[in-house]
Coordinates of N, CA and C in Angstrom, one line a residue:
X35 N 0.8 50.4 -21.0 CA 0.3 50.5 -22.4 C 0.2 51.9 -22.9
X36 N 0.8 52.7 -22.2 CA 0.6 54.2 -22.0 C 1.4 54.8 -22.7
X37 N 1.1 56.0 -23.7 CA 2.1 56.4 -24.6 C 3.1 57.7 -23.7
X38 N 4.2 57.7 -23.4 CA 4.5 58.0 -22.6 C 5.2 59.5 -23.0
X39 N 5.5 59.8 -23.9 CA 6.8 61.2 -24.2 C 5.8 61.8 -26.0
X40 N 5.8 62.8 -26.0 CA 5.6 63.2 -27.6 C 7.2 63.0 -27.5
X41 N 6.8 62.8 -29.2 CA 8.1 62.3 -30.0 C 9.0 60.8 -29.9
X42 N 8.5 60.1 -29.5 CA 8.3 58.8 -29.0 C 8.1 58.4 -29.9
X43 N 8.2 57.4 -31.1 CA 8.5 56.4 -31.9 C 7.2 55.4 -32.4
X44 N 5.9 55.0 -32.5 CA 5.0 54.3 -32.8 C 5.1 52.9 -33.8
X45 N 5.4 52.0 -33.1 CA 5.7 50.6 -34.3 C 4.6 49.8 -33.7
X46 N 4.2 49.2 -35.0 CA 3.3 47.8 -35.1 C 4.3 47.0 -35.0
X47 N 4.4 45.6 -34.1 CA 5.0 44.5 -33.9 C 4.2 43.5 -34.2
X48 N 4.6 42.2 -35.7 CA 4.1 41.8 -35.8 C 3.2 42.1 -37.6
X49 N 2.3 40.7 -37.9 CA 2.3 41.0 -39.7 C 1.1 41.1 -39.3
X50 N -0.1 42.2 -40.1 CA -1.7 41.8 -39.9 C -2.2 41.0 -41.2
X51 N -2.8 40.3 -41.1 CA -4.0 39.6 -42.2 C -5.0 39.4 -41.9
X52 N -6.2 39.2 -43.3 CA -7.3 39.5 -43.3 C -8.6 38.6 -42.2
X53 N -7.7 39.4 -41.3 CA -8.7 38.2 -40.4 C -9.9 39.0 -39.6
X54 N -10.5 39.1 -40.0 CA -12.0 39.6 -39.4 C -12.8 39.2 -38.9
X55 N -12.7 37.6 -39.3 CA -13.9 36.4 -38.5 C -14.0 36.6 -36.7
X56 N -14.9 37.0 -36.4 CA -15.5 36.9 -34.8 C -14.5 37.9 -34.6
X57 N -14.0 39.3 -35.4 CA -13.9 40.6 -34.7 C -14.4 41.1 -34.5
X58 N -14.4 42.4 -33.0 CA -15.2 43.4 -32.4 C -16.1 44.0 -33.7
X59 N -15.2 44.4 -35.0 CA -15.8 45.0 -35.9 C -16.8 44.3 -36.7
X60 N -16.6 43.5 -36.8 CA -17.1 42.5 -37.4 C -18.8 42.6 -36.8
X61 N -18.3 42.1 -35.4 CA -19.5 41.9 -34.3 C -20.8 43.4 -34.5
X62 N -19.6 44.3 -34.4 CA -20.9 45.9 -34.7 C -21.3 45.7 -36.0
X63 N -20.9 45.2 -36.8 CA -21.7 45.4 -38.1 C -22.6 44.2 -38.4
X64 N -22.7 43.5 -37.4 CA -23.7 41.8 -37.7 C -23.4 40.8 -38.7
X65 N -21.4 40.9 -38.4 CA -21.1 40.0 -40.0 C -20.8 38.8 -39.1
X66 N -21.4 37.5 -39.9 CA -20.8 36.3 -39.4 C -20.2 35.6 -40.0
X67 N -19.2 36.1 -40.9 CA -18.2 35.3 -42.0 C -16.8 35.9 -41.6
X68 N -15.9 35.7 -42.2 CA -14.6 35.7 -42.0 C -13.9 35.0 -41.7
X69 N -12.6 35.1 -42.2 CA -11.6 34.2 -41.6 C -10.9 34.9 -39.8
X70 N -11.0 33.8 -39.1 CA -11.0 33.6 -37.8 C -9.5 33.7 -37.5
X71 N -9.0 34.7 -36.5 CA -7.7 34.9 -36.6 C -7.1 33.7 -36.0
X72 N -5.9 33.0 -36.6 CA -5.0 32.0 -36.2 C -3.7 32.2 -35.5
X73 N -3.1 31.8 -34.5 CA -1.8 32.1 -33.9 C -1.1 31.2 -35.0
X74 N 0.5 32.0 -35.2 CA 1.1 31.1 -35.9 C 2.6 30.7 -34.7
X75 N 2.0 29.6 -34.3 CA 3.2 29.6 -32.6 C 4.3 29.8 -33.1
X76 N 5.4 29.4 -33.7 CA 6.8 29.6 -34.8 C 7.0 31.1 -34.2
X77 N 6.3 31.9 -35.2 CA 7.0 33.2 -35.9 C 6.4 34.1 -34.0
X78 N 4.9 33.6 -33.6 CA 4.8 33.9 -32.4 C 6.2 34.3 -31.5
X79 N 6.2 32.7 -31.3 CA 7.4 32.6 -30.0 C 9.2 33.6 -30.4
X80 N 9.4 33.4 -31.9 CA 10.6 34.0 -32.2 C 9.9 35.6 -32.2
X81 N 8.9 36.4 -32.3 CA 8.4 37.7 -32.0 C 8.8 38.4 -30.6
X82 N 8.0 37.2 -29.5 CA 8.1 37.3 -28.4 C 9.5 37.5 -27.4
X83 N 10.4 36.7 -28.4 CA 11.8 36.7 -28.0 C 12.7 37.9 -28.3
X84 N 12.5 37.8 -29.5 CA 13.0 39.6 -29.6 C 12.4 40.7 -28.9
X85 N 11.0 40.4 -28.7 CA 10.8 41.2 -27.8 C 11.1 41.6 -26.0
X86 N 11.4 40.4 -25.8 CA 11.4 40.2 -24.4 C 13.0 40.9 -24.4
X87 N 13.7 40.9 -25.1 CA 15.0 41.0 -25.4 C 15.0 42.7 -25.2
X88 N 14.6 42.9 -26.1 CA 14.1 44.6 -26.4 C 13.7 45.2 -24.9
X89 N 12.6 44.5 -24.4 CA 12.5 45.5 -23.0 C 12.9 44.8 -21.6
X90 N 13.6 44.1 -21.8 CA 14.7 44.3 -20.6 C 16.3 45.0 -21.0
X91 N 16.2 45.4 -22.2 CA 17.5 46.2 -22.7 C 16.8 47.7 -22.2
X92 N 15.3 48.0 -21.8 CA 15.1 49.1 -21.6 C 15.0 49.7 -23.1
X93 N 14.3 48.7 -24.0 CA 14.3 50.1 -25.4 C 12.9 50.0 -25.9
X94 N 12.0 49.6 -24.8 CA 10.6 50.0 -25.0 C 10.0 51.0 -24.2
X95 N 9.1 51.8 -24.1 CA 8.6 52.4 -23.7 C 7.0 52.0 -23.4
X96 N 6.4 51.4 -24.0 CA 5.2 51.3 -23.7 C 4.4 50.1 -24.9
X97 N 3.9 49.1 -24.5 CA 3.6 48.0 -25.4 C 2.0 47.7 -24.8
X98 N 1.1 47.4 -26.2 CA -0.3 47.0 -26.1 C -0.7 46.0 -27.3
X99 N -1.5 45.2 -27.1 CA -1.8 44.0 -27.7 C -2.9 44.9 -28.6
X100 N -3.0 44.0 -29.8 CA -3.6 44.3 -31.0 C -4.8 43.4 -31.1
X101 N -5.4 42.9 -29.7 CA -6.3 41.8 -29.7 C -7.6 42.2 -30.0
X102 N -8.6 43.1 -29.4 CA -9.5 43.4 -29.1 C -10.2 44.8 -29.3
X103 N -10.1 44.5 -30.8 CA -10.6 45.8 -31.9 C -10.0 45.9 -32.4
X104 N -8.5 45.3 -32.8 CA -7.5 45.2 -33.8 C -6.6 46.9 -33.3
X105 N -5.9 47.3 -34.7 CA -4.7 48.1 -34.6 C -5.2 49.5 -34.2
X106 N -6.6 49.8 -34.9 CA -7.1 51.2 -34.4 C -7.2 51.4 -32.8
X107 N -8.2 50.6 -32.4 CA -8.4 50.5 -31.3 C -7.1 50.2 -29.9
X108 N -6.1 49.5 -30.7 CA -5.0 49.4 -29.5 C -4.3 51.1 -29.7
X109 N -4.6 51.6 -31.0 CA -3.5 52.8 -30.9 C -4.0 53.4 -30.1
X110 N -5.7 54.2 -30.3 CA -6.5 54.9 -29.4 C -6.3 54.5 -27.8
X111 N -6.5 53.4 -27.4 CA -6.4 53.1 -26.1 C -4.6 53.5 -25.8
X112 N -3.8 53.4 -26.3 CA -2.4 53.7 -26.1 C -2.6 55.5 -26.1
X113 N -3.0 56.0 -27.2 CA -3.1 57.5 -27.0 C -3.7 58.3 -25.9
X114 N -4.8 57.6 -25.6 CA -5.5 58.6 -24.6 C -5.4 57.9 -23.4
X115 N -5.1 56.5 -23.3 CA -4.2 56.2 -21.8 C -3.3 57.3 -21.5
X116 N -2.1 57.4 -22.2 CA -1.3 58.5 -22.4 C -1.4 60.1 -22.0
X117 N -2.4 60.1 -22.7 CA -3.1 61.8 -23.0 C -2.4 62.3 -23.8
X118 N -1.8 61.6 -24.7 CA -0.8 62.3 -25.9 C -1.7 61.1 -27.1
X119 N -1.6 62.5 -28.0 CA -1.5 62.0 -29.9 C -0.9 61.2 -30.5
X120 N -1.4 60.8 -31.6 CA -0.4 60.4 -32.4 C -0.6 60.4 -33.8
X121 N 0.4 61.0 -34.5 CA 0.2 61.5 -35.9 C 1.2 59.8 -36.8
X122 N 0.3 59.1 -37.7 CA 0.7 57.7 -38.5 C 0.2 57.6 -39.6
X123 N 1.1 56.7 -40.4 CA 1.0 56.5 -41.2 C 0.7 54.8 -41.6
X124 N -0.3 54.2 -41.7 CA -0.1 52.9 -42.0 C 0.3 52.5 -43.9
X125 N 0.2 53.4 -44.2 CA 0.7 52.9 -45.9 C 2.3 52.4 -45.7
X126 N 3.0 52.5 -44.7 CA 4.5 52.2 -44.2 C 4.3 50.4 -44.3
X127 N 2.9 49.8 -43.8 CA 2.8 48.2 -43.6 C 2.8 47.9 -44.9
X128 N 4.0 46.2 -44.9 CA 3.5 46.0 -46.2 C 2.6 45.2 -46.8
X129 N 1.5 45.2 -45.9 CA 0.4 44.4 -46.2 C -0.9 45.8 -46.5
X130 N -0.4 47.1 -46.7 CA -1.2 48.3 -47.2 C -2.0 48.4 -48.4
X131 N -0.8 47.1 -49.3 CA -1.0 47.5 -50.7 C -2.3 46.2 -50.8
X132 N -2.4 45.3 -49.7 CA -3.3 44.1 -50.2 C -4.8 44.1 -49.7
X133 N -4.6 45.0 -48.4 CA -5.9 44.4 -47.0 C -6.9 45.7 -47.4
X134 N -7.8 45.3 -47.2 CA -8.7 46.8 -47.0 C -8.3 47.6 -45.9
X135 N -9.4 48.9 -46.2 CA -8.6 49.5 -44.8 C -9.4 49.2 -43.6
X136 N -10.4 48.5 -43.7 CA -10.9 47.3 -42.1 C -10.0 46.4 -42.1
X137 N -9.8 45.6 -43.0 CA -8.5 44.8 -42.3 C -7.5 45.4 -41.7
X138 N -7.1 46.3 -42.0 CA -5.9 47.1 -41.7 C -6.1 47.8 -40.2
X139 N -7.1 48.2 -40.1 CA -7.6 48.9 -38.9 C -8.3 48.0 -37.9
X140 N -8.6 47.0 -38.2 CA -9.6 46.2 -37.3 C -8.9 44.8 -37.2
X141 N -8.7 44.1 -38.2 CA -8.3 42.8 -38.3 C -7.3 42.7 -36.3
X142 N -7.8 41.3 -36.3 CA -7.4 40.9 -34.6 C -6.4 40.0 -34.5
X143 N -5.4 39.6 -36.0 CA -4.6 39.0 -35.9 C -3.6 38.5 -34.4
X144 N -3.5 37.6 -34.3 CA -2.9 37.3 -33.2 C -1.2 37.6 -33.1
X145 N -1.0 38.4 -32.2 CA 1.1 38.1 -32.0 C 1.4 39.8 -32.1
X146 N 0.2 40.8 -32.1 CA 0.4 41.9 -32.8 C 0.5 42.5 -31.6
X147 N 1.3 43.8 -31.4 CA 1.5 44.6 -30.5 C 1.5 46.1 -31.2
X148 N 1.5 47.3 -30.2 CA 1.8 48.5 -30.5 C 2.6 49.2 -29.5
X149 N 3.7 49.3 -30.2 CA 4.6 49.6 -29.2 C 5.8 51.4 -29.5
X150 N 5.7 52.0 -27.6 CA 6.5 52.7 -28.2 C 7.9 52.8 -27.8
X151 N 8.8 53.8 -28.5 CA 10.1 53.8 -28.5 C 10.9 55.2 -28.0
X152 N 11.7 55.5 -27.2 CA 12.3 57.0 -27.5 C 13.3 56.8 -28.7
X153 N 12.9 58.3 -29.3 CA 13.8 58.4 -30.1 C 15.4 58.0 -30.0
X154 N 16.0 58.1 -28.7 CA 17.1 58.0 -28.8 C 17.4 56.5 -28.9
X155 N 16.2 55.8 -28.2 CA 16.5 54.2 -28.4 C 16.0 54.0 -30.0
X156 N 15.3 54.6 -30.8 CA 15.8 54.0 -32.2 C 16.2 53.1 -32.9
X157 N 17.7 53.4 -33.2 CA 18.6 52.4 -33.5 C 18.7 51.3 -33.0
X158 N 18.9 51.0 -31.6 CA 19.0 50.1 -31.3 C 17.9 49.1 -30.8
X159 N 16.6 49.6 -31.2 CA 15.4 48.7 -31.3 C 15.1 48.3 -32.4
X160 N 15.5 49.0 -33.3 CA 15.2 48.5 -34.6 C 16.3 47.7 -35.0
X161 N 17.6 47.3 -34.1 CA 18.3 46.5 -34.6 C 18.0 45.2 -33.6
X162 N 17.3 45.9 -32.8 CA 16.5 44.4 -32.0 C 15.8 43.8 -32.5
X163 N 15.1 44.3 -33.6 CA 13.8 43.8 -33.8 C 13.9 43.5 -35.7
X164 N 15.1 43.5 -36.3 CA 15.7 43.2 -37.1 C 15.1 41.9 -37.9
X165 N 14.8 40.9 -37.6 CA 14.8 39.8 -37.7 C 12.9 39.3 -37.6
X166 N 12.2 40.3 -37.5 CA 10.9 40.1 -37.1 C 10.2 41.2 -37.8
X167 N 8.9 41.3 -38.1 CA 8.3 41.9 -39.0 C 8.4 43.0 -38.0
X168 N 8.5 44.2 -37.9 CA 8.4 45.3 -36.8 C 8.4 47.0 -37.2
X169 N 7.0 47.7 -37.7 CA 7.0 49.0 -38.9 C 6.6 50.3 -37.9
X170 N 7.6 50.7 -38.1 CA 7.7 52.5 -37.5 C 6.6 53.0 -38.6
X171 N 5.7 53.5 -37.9 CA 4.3 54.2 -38.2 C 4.0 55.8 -38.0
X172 N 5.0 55.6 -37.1 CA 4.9 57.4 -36.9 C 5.3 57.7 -35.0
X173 N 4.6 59.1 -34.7 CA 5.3 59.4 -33.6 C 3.9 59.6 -32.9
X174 N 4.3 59.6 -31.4 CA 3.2 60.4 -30.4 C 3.9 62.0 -30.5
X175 N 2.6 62.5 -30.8 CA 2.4 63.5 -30.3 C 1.5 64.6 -28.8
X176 N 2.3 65.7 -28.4 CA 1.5 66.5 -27.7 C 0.1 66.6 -27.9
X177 N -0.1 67.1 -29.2 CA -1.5 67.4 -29.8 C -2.6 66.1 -29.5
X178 N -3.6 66.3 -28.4 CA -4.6 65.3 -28.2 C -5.6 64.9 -29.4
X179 N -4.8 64.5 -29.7 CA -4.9 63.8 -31.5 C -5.0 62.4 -32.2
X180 N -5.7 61.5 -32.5 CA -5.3 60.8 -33.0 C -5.3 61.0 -34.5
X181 N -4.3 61.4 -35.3 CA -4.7 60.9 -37.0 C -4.0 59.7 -37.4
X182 N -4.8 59.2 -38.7 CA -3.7 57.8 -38.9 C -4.3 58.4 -40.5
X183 N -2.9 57.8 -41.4 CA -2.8 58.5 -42.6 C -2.5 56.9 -43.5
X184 N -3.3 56.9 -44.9 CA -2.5 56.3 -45.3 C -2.2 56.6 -47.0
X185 N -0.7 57.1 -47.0 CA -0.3 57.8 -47.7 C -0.9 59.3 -47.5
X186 N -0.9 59.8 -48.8 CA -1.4 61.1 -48.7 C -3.4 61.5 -48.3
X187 N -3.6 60.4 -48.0 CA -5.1 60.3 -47.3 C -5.1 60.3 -46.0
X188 N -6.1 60.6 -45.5 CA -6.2 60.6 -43.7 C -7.3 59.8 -43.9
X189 N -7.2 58.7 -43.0 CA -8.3 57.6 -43.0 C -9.2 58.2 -41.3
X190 N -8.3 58.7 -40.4 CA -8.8 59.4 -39.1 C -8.3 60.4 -38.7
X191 N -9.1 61.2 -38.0 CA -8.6 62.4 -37.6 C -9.4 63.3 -36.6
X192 N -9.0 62.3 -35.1 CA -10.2 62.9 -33.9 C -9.4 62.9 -33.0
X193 N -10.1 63.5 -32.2 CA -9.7 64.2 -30.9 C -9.6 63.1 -30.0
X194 N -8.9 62.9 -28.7 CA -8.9 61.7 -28.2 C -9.8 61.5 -27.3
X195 N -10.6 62.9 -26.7 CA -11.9 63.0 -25.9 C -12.7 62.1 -26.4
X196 N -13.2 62.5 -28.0 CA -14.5 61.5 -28.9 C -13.8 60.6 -28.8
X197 N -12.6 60.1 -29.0 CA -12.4 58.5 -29.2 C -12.6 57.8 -27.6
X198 N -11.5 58.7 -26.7 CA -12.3 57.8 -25.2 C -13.6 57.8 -25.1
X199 N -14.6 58.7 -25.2 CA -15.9 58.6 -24.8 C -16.7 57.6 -25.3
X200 N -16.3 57.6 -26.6 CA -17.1 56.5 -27.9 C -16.3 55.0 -27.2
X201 N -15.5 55.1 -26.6 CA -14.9 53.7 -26.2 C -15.5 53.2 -24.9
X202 N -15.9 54.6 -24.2 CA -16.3 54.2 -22.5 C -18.2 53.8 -22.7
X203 N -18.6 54.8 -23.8 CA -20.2 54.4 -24.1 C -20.6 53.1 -23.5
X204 N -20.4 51.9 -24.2 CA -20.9 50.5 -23.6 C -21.1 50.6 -21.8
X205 N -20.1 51.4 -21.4 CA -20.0 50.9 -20.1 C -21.1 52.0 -19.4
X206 N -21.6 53.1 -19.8 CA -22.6 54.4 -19.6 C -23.8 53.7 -19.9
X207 N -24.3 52.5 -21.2 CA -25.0 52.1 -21.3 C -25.8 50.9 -20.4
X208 N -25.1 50.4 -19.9 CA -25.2 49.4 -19.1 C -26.4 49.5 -18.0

């Protein structure tokens, strides 16, 4: 799940919607409404297929589920697994223009991944992944960084120390 090279490729695999019901985020802020994320098996299993395709062709580098805190949370855990940054943009999704930016960041949609790419494989992951929702968001970087931008806003912009430590807390608390 490890982000492995700066300059390495950052794609969301997979569509998010407003599904918040019985998310982590949801859970810290004491909400008990939402819509509950649903698998849609169809578009699932044809996702899964191009994907499976993609990394035994060798044109993945590193893939993480978007289950368990949604998109922010899988990037962070991909970044500082890593020890590398990553500088994104989610205004690229086209679900930017409709979801808040907690759905966007949190929502736990099911079938979602974060996946990365070398540059040189590129082209031919994105012609793997042609046929499936699949959005180049930006790159890992050197810089122990995470920012995520959307458009000319920065929605984050921390260090990956505070984000591991804020992630390992529960377990210090215990």
């Amino acid at each position: 799940m490890d982000a492995k090279a700066a300059g390495d490729r950052v794609y969301l695999l997979g569509e998010t919607r407003d599904e918040l019901g019985g998310s982590e985020y949801h859970g810290l802020l004491g909400v008990e409404t939402g819509l509950v994320p649903q698998v849609r098996p169809d578009a699932a299993k044809a996702r899964y297929a191009a994907l499976a395709k993609a990394i035994h062709g060798g044109l993945v580098r590193s893939a993480h589920d978007c289950a368990d805190g949604g998109l922010a949370v899988a990037l962070a855990e991909t970044a500082f697994a890593g020890g590398l940054g990553m500088t994104l943009d989610v205004a690229a999704l086209p679900e930017a223009a409709t979801l808040s930016p907690a759905s966007l960041l949190f929502a736990e949609t099911p079938s979602r991944l974060v996946l990365t790419v070398a540059p040189d494989q590129q082209p031919a992951f994105e012609h793997a992944m042609a046929e499936t929702p699949c959005v180049l968001l930006g790159s890992v970087t050197k810089a122990p960084q995470l920012v995520v931008n959307h458009g000319k806003d920065t929605w984050l912009d921390e260090p990956l120390a505070a984000l591991k430590d804020a992630w390992q807390q529960p377990l210090r608390d215990l």
